[in-house]
PDB file of C-alpha atoms and ligand atoms in Angstrom:
ATOM      1  CA  MET A   1       0.000   0.000   0.000  1.00 91.00           C
ATOM      2  CA  PRO A   2       1.374   3.464  -0.800  1.00 97.00           C
ATOM      3  CA  ASP A   3       2.240   5.939   1.907  1.00 98.00           C
ATOM      4  CA  TYR A   4      -0.523   8.574   2.084  1.00 98.00           C
ATOM      5  CA  THR A   5      -0.306  12.098   3.488  1.00 98.00           C
ATOM      6  CA  LEU A   6      -3.408  14.258   3.185  1.00 98.00           C
ATOM      7  CA  ILE A   7      -2.464  17.921   3.529  1.00 98.00           C
ATOM      8  CA  TYR A   8      -5.263  20.343   4.402  1.00 98.00           C
ATOM      9  CA  PHE A   9      -5.988  23.134   6.839  1.00 97.00           C
ATOM     10  CA  ASN A  10      -6.870  22.321  10.439  1.00 97.00           C
ATOM     11  CA  ALA A  11     -10.505  22.148   9.411  1.00 96.00           C
ATOM     12  CA  ARG A  12     -13.068  19.702   8.063  1.00 97.00           C
ATOM     13  CA  GLY A  13     -13.832  21.440   4.745  1.00 95.00           C
ATOM     14  CA  THR A  14     -13.290  19.529   1.529  1.00 96.00           C
ATOM     15  CA  ALA A  15     -10.801  17.123   3.135  1.00 98.00           C
ATOM     16  CA  GLU A  16     -13.185  15.645   5.678  1.00 98.00           C
ATOM     17  CA  PRO A  17     -15.080  13.179   3.454  1.00 98.00           C
ATOM     18  CA  ILE A  18     -11.682  11.952   2.203  1.00 98.00           C
ATOM     19  CA  ARG A  19     -10.654  11.355   5.820  1.00 98.00           C
ATOM     20  CA  TRP A  20     -13.939   9.457   6.296  1.00 98.00           C
ATOM     21  CA  MET A  21     -13.087   7.210   3.338  1.00 98.00           C
ATOM     22  CA  PHE A  22      -9.600   6.452   4.679  1.00 98.00           C
ATOM     23  CA  SER A  23     -11.154   5.619   8.049  1.00 98.00           C
ATOM     24  CA  TYR A  24     -13.951   3.503   6.573  1.00 98.00           C
ATOM     25  CA  ALA A  25     -11.472   1.332   4.672  1.00 98.00           C
ATOM     26  CA  GLU A  26      -8.931   1.352   7.506  1.00 98.00           C
ATOM     27  CA  ILE A  27      -6.312   2.781   5.139  1.00 98.00           C
ATOM     28  CA  PRO A  28      -3.570   4.435   7.211  1.00 98.00           C
ATOM     29  CA  PHE A  29      -2.838   8.077   6.309  1.00 98.00           C
ATOM     30  CA  ASN A  30      -0.955  11.025   7.739  1.00 98.00           C
ATOM     31  CA  ASP A  31      -3.457  13.759   8.560  1.00 98.00           C
ATOM     32  CA  ASP A  32      -1.253  16.813   7.954  1.00 98.00           C
ATOM     33  CA  ARG A  33      -3.157  19.870   9.201  1.00 98.00           C
ATOM     34  CA  VAL A  34      -1.705  23.258   8.281  1.00 97.00           C
ATOM     35  CA  GLU A  35      -2.359  26.046  10.754  1.00 96.00           C
ATOM     36  CA  LYS A  36      -3.417  29.383   9.227  1.00 93.00           C
ATOM     37  CA  ASP A  37      -0.299  31.135  10.500  1.00 95.00           C
ATOM     38  CA  ASP A  38       1.961  28.620   8.754  1.00 96.00           C
ATOM     39  CA  TRP A  39       0.120  28.683   5.416  1.00 96.00           C
ATOM     40  CA  ALA A  40       2.013  31.569   3.778  1.00 96.00           C
ATOM     41  CA  GLU A  41       5.258  29.667   4.299  1.00 95.00           C
ATOM     42  CA  ARG A  42       3.957  26.259   3.218  1.00 96.00           C
ATOM     43  CA  LYS A  43       1.914  27.482   0.247  1.00 97.00           C
ATOM     44  CA  ASN A  44       5.047  27.819  -1.926  1.00 94.00           C
ATOM     45  CA  SER A  45       5.861  24.140  -1.473  1.00 94.00           C
ATOM     46  CA  ILE A  46       2.344  23.014  -2.516  1.00 96.00           C
ATOM     47  CA  PRO A  47       1.898  22.461  -6.264  1.00 91.00           C
ATOM     48  CA  GLY A  48      -0.847  24.868  -7.336  1.00 93.00           C
ATOM     49  CA  GLY A  49      -0.771  26.547  -3.926  1.00 96.00           C
ATOM     50  CA  LYS A  50      -4.175  25.171  -2.891  1.00 97.00           C
ATOM     51  CA  LEU A  51      -5.348  22.487  -0.486  1.00 97.00           C
ATOM     52  CA  PRO A  52      -6.163  19.665  -0.183  1.00 98.00           C
ATOM     53  CA  VAL A  53      -3.239  17.824  -1.709  1.00 98.00           C
ATOM     54  CA  LEU A  54      -2.709  14.095  -1.270  1.00 98.00           C
ATOM     55  CA  LEU A  55       0.887  12.908  -1.265  1.00 98.00           C
ATOM     56  CA  ILE A  56       1.005   9.369  -2.607  1.00 98.00           C
ATOM     57  CA  ASP A  57       4.474   8.049  -1.843  1.00 98.00           C
ATOM     58  CA  GLU A  58       5.443  11.747  -1.765  1.00 97.00           C
ATOM     59  CA  LYS A  59       3.989  12.491  -5.221  1.00 97.00           C
ATOM     60  CA  PRO A  60       1.306  15.184  -5.004  1.00 97.00           C
ATOM     61  CA  LEU A  61      -2.270  14.763  -6.249  1.00 98.00           C
ATOM     62  CA  PRO A  62      -4.242  18.046  -6.049  1.00 98.00           C
ATOM     63  CA  GLN A  63      -8.003  18.761  -6.300  1.00 97.00           C
ATOM     64  CA  SER A  64     -10.396  17.467  -3.654  1.00 97.00           C
ATOM     65  CA  GLN A  65     -12.759  15.707  -6.080  1.00 97.00           C
ATOM     66  CA  ALA A  66      -9.920  13.914  -7.857  1.00 98.00           C
ATOM     67  CA  ILE A  67      -8.487  12.808  -4.515  1.00 98.00           C
ATOM     68  CA  ALA A  68     -11.925  11.707  -3.271  1.00 98.00           C
ATOM     69  CA  ARG A  69     -12.618   9.738  -6.450  1.00 98.00           C
ATOM     70  CA  TYR A  70      -9.218   8.035  -6.265  1.00 98.00           C
ATOM     71  CA  ILE A  71      -9.542   7.109  -2.588  1.00 98.00           C
ATOM     72  CA  ALA A  72     -13.147   5.978  -3.163  1.00 98.00           C
ATOM     73  CA  LYS A  73     -11.792   3.400  -5.612  1.00 98.00           C
ATOM     74  CA  GLU A  74      -9.068   2.316  -3.185  1.00 98.00           C
ATOM     75  CA  ALA A  75     -11.645   2.103  -0.363  1.00 98.00           C
ATOM     76  CA  GLY A  76     -14.193   0.015  -2.265  1.00 98.00           C
ATOM     77  CA  LEU A  77     -16.649   2.919  -2.300  1.00 98.00           C
ATOM     78  CA  MET A  78     -16.871   3.277  -6.088  1.00 98.00           C
ATOM     79  CA  PRO A  79     -19.557   1.166  -7.822  1.00 98.00           C
ATOM     80  CA  GLU A  80     -18.077  -1.240 -10.335  1.00 97.00           C
ATOM     81  CA  ASP A  81     -20.922  -0.660 -12.763  1.00 97.00           C
ATOM     82  CA  ASN A  82     -19.955   2.240 -15.063  1.00 98.00           C
ATOM     83  CA  LEU A  83     -23.419   3.799 -15.078  1.00 98.00           C
ATOM     84  CA  ASP A  84     -23.736   3.575 -11.277  1.00 98.00           C
ATOM     85  CA  ALA A  85     -20.318   5.251 -11.034  1.00 98.00           C
ATOM     86  CA  ALA A  86     -21.624   8.030 -13.311  1.00 98.00           C
ATOM     87  CA  TYR A  87     -24.702   8.485 -11.073  1.00 98.00           C
ATOM     88  CA  CYS A  88     -22.323   8.909  -8.151  1.00 98.00           C
ATOM     89  CA  ASP A  89     -20.384  11.547 -10.121  1.00 98.00           C
ATOM     90  CA  ALA A  90     -23.620  13.379 -10.958  1.00 98.00           C
ATOM     91  CA  LEU A  91     -24.708  13.445  -7.303  1.00 98.00           C
ATOM     92  CA  VAL A  92     -21.280  14.587  -6.132  1.00 98.00           C
ATOM     93  CA  ASP A  93     -21.174  17.344  -8.784  1.00 98.00           C
ATOM     94  CA  THR A  94     -24.663  18.489  -7.777  1.00 97.00           C
ATOM     95  CA  VAL A  95     -23.613  18.798  -4.149  1.00 96.00           C
ATOM     96  CA  ARG A  96     -20.421  20.563  -5.212  1.00 97.00           C
ATOM     97  CA  ASP A  97     -22.426  23.186  -7.156  1.00 97.00           C
ATOM     98  CA  VAL A  98     -24.370  23.968  -3.978  1.00 97.00           C
ATOM     99  CA  MET A  99     -21.372  23.926  -1.650  1.00 95.00           C
ATOM    100  CA  GLU A 100     -19.296  26.247  -3.853  1.00 94.00           C
ATOM    101  CA  LYS A 101     -21.839  28.971  -3.112  1.00 95.00           C
ATOM    102  CA  VAL A 102     -21.437  28.311   0.613  1.00 93.00           C
ATOM    103  CA  TYR A 103     -17.633  28.383   0.420  1.00 88.00           C
ATOM    104  CA  ALA A 104     -17.724  31.657  -1.548  1.00 91.00           C
ATOM    105  CA  LYS A 105     -19.974  33.219   1.106  1.00 90.00           C
ATOM    106  CA  MET A 106     -17.696  31.955   3.902  1.00 85.00           C
ATOM    107  CA  MET A 107     -14.743  33.696   2.227  1.00 85.00           C
ATOM    108  CA  SER A 108     -16.642  36.970   1.794  1.00 90.00           C
ATOM    109  CA  GLU A 109     -16.395  39.971   4.090  1.00 92.00           C
ATOM    110  CA  ASP A 110     -20.154  39.903   4.792  1.00 93.00           C
ATOM    111  CA  ASP A 111     -21.225  40.262   8.409  1.00 94.00           C
ATOM    112  CA  GLU A 112     -23.386  37.764  10.308  1.00 92.00           C
ATOM    113  CA  ASP A 113     -26.676  39.572   9.540  1.00 95.00           C
ATOM    114  CA  GLU A 114     -25.992  39.595   5.807  1.00 95.00           C
ATOM    115  CA  ARG A 115     -25.026  35.905   5.902  1.00 93.00           C
ATOM    116  CA  LYS A 116     -28.312  35.061   7.647  1.00 93.00           C
ATOM    117  CA  ARG A 117     -30.289  37.101   5.122  1.00 96.00           C
ATOM    118  CA  TRP A 118     -28.442  35.446   2.232  1.00 96.00           C
ATOM    119  CA  PHE A 119     -29.119  31.948   3.603  1.00 95.00           C
ATOM    120  CA  GLN A 120     -32.819  32.527   4.234  1.00 95.00           C
ATOM    121  CA  GLU A 121     -33.736  34.678   1.245  1.00 96.00           C
ATOM    122  CA  GLU A 122     -31.356  33.594  -1.508  1.00 96.00           C
ATOM    123  CA  PHE A 123     -29.303  30.485  -0.965  1.00 96.00           C
ATOM    124  CA  PHE A 124     -31.792  28.153   0.682  1.00 96.00           C
ATOM    125  CA  PRO A 125     -34.915  28.807  -1.427  1.00 96.00           C
ATOM    126  CA  SER A 126     -33.129  29.169  -4.783  1.00 97.00           C
ATOM    127  CA  HIS A 127     -30.255  26.698  -4.548  1.00 96.00           C
ATOM    128  CA  MET A 128     -30.470  24.328  -1.584  1.00 97.00           C
ATOM    129  CA  ALA A 129     -34.193  23.520  -1.389  1.00 97.00           C
ATOM    130  CA  PRO A 130     -34.552  22.362  -5.023  1.00 97.00           C
ATOM    131  CA  VAL A 131     -31.574  20.014  -4.612  1.00 98.00           C
ATOM    132  CA  LEU A 132     -32.820  18.724  -1.245  1.00 98.00           C
ATOM    133  CA  ALA A 133     -36.258  18.048  -2.746  1.00 98.00           C
ATOM    134  CA  ARG A 134     -34.701  16.089  -5.608  1.00 97.00           C
ATOM    135  CA  ILE A 135     -32.352  14.003  -3.538  1.00 97.00           C
ATOM    136  CA  ASN A 136     -34.968  13.412  -0.824  1.00 98.00           C
ATOM    137  CA  ALA A 137     -37.294  11.995  -3.489  1.00 97.00           C
ATOM    138  CA  ARG A 138     -34.463   9.996  -5.042  1.00 95.00           C
ATOM    139  CA  LEU A 139     -33.645   8.403  -1.689  1.00 96.00           C
ATOM    140  CA  GLY A 140     -37.257   7.570  -0.817  1.00 91.00           C
ATOM    141  CA  ASP A 141     -37.064   4.311   1.133  1.00 89.00           C
ATOM    142  CA  ARG A 142     -33.672   3.370  -0.238  1.00 95.00           C
ATOM    143  CA  GLU A 143     -30.796   2.875   2.132  1.00 95.00           C
ATOM    144  CA  TRP A 144     -28.067   4.367  -0.080  1.00 98.00           C
ATOM    145  CA  PHE A 145     -28.105   6.774  -3.020  1.00 98.00           C
ATOM    146  CA  VAL A 146     -26.742   4.441  -5.700  1.00 98.00           C
ATOM    147  CA  GLY A 147     -27.264   0.669  -5.831  1.00 95.00           C
ATOM    148  CA  GLU A 148     -27.534  -1.470  -2.728  1.00 95.00           C
ATOM    149  CA  GLN A 149     -24.258  -0.514  -1.093  1.00 97.00           C
ATOM    150  CA  VAL A 150     -22.799   2.569   0.511  1.00 98.00           C
ATOM    151  CA  SER A 151     -20.716   4.566  -1.977  1.00 98.00           C
ATOM    152  CA  TRP A 152     -18.540   7.667  -1.979  1.00 98.00           C
ATOM    153  CA  ALA A 153     -21.602   9.659  -3.078  1.00 98.00           C
ATOM    154  CA  ASP A 154     -23.188   8.832   0.292  1.00 98.00           C
ATOM    155  CA  PHE A 155     -20.079  10.089   2.074  1.00 98.00           C
ATOM    156  CA  MET A 156     -19.834  13.310   0.041  1.00 98.00           C
ATOM    157  CA  ILE A 157     -23.535  14.161   0.453  1.00 98.00           C
ATOM    158  CA  ALA A 158     -23.773  13.225   4.131  1.00 98.00           C
ATOM    159  CA  HIS A 159     -20.702  15.257   4.948  1.00 98.00           C
ATOM    160  CA  ALA A 160     -21.608  18.405   2.978  1.00 98.00           C
ATOM    161  CA  PHE A 161     -25.301  18.534   3.833  1.00 97.00           C
ATOM    162  CA  GLY A 162     -24.555  17.340   7.382  1.00 98.00           C
ATOM    163  CA  GLU A 163     -22.471  20.490   7.853  1.00 96.00           C
ATOM    164  CA  ILE A 164     -25.376  22.679   6.720  1.00 96.00           C
ATOM    165  CA  HIS A 165     -27.857  20.623   8.760  1.00 97.00           C
ATOM    166  CA  SER A 166     -25.773  21.100  11.913  1.00 96.00           C
ATOM    167  CA  HIS A 167     -26.338  24.876  11.648  1.00 93.00           C
ATOM    168  CA  HIS A 168     -29.813  24.954  10.098  1.00 94.00           C
ATOM    169  CA  SER A 169     -31.661  21.780  11.133  1.00 96.00           C
ATOM    170  CA  GLU A 170     -35.020  23.592  10.936  1.00 96.00           C
ATOM    171  CA  ALA A 171     -34.519  24.069   7.183  1.00 95.00           C
ATOM    172  CA  PHE A 172     -34.423  20.281   6.670  1.00 97.00           C
ATOM    173  CA  GLU A 173     -37.898  19.576   8.098  1.00 97.00           C
ATOM    174  CA  ASP A 174     -39.387  18.710   4.723  1.00 97.00           C
ATOM    175  CA  TYR A 175     -36.528  16.384   3.792  1.00 98.00           C
ATOM    176  CA  PRO A 176     -36.620  13.527   6.346  1.00 97.00           C
ATOM    177  CA  ALA A 177     -34.977  10.949   4.088  1.00 97.00           C
ATOM    178  CA  VAL A 178     -31.927  13.211   3.705  1.00 98.00           C
ATOM    179  CA  VAL A 179     -31.689  13.766   7.468  1.00 98.00           C
ATOM    180  CA  GLU A 180     -31.977  10.029   8.127  1.00 97.00           C
ATOM    181  CA  HIS A 181     -29.296   9.348   5.531  1.00 98.00           C
ATOM    182  CA  ILE A 182     -26.870  11.870   7.090  1.00 98.00           C
ATOM    183  CA  GLU A 183     -27.315  10.070  10.422  1.00 98.00           C
ATOM    184  CA  LYS A 184     -26.906   6.641   8.849  1.00 98.00           C
ATOM    185  CA  VAL A 185     -23.525   7.551   7.339  1.00 98.00           C
ATOM    186  CA  ARG A 186     -22.342   9.209  10.553  1.00 98.00           C
ATOM    187  CA  GLU A 187     -23.370   6.075  12.475  1.00 98.00           C
ATOM    188  CA  LEU A 188     -21.271   3.695  10.367  1.00 98.00           C
ATOM    189  CA  PRO A 189     -18.898   2.336  13.049  1.00 98.00           C
ATOM    190  CA  ALA A 190     -15.673   3.615  11.437  1.00 98.00           C
ATOM    191  CA  ILE A 191     -17.154   7.059  10.747  1.00 98.00           C
ATOM    192  CA  LYS A 192     -18.655   7.311  14.218  1.00 98.00           C
ATOM    193  CA  ASP A 193     -15.272   6.439  15.673  1.00 98.00           C
ATOM    194  CA  TRP A 194     -13.494   8.999  13.464  1.00 98.00           C
ATOM    195  CA  ILE A 195     -15.963  11.754  14.373  1.00 98.00           C
ATOM    196  CA  GLU A 196     -15.630  11.008  18.091  1.00 98.00           C
ATOM    197  CA  ASN A 197     -11.839  11.101  17.987  1.00 97.00           C
ATOM    198  CA  ARG A 198     -10.975  13.694  15.313  1.00 98.00           C
ATOM    199  CA  PRO A 199      -9.448  17.054  16.244  1.00 96.00           C
ATOM    200  CA  GLU A 200     -12.129  19.549  17.190  1.00 95.00           C
ATOM    201  CA  THR A 201     -12.413  22.404  14.684  1.00 95.00           C
ATOM    202  CA  THR A 202     -15.001  25.107  13.996  1.00 90.00           C
ATOM    203  CA  HIS A 203     -15.625  24.135  10.375  1.00 90.00           C
TER     204      HIS A 203
HETATM  205  N1  GSH B   1     -10.915  23.053  -6.775  1.00 77.90           N
HETATM  206  C1  GSH B   1     -10.006  22.950  -5.662  1.00 77.90           C
HETATM  207  C2  GSH B   1     -10.117  24.214  -4.826  1.00 77.90           C
HETATM  208  C3  GSH B   1      -8.955  24.304  -3.859  1.00 77.90           C
HETATM  209  C4  GSH B   1      -9.093  25.502  -2.926  1.00 77.90           C
HETATM  210  O1  GSH B   1      -9.529  26.607  -3.336  1.00 77.90           O
HETATM  211  N2  GSH B   1      -8.696  25.301  -1.677  1.00 77.90           N
HETATM  212  C5  GSH B   1      -8.750  26.342  -0.672  1.00 77.90           C
HETATM  213  C6  GSH B   1      -9.225  25.752   0.654  1.00 77.90           C
HETATM  214  S1  GSH B   1     -10.798  24.953   0.571  1.00 77.90           S
HETATM  215  C7  GSH B   1      -7.344  26.898  -0.448  1.00 77.90           C
HETATM  216  O2  GSH B   1      -6.365  26.197  -0.598  1.00 77.90           O
HETATM  217  N3  GSH B   1      -7.261  28.171  -0.063  1.00 77.90           N
HETATM  218  C8  GSH B   1      -6.011  28.800   0.311  1.00 77.90           C
HETATM  219  C9  GSH B   1      -5.404  29.641  -0.757  1.00 77.90           C
HETATM  220  O3  GSH B   1      -5.984  29.769  -1.859  1.00 77.90           O
HETATM  221  O4  GSH B   1      -4.341  30.222  -0.483  1.00 77.90           O
HETATM  222  C10 GSH B   1     -10.333  21.696  -4.826  1.00 77.90           C
HETATM  223  O5  GSH B   1     -11.498  21.255  -4.828  1.00 77.90           O
HETATM  224  O6  GSH B   1      -9.430  21.130  -4.210  1.00 77.90           O
END
């Protein structure tokens, strides 16, 4: 097995579902967390100057989705069927479209009141609710999003929407299947164990 080092900030962010996949498959990895104050110095040594980067036997692989897709395959979380794998990609890309708006807002200079207004009046009704409605209906009584087994799409969705749910649970009232699914992924023994023991961070 290669030697893995996942470099990211001391935060959950886009690295966290990758950490979940390592944990789920019991693949050892170095969880290299860069503190904000050290970033300016380390940035120059990171190809592309952005995180996360996965070092695979010291060779860097950038881009969170590429890393997640690669580790999903190593972890047995990628459906073998080509069409099922494409459904996973489509779900992950859909979530990514939504989360990019959240990340952009987090990076903005807006104050707390403006962020609340944006969430309630713009983001949730126009971007989040339509996606939640679709994926809630898609889940229905199914256990996992694609096929009969847990996949990386389950991890990516449960992590991203779980983060939003943890701050805005009231907004998820009409989407019970999504809430149940977030819990189901977080209750997988390896994920539960990771969450209980991971470093505590604000986001
Ligand atoms: N498309 C890239 C985006 C990478 C990215 O923008 N990373 C942010 C953190 S989430 C970063 O490194 N910011 C620090 C900087 O740009 O100096 C990915 O998904 O990995």
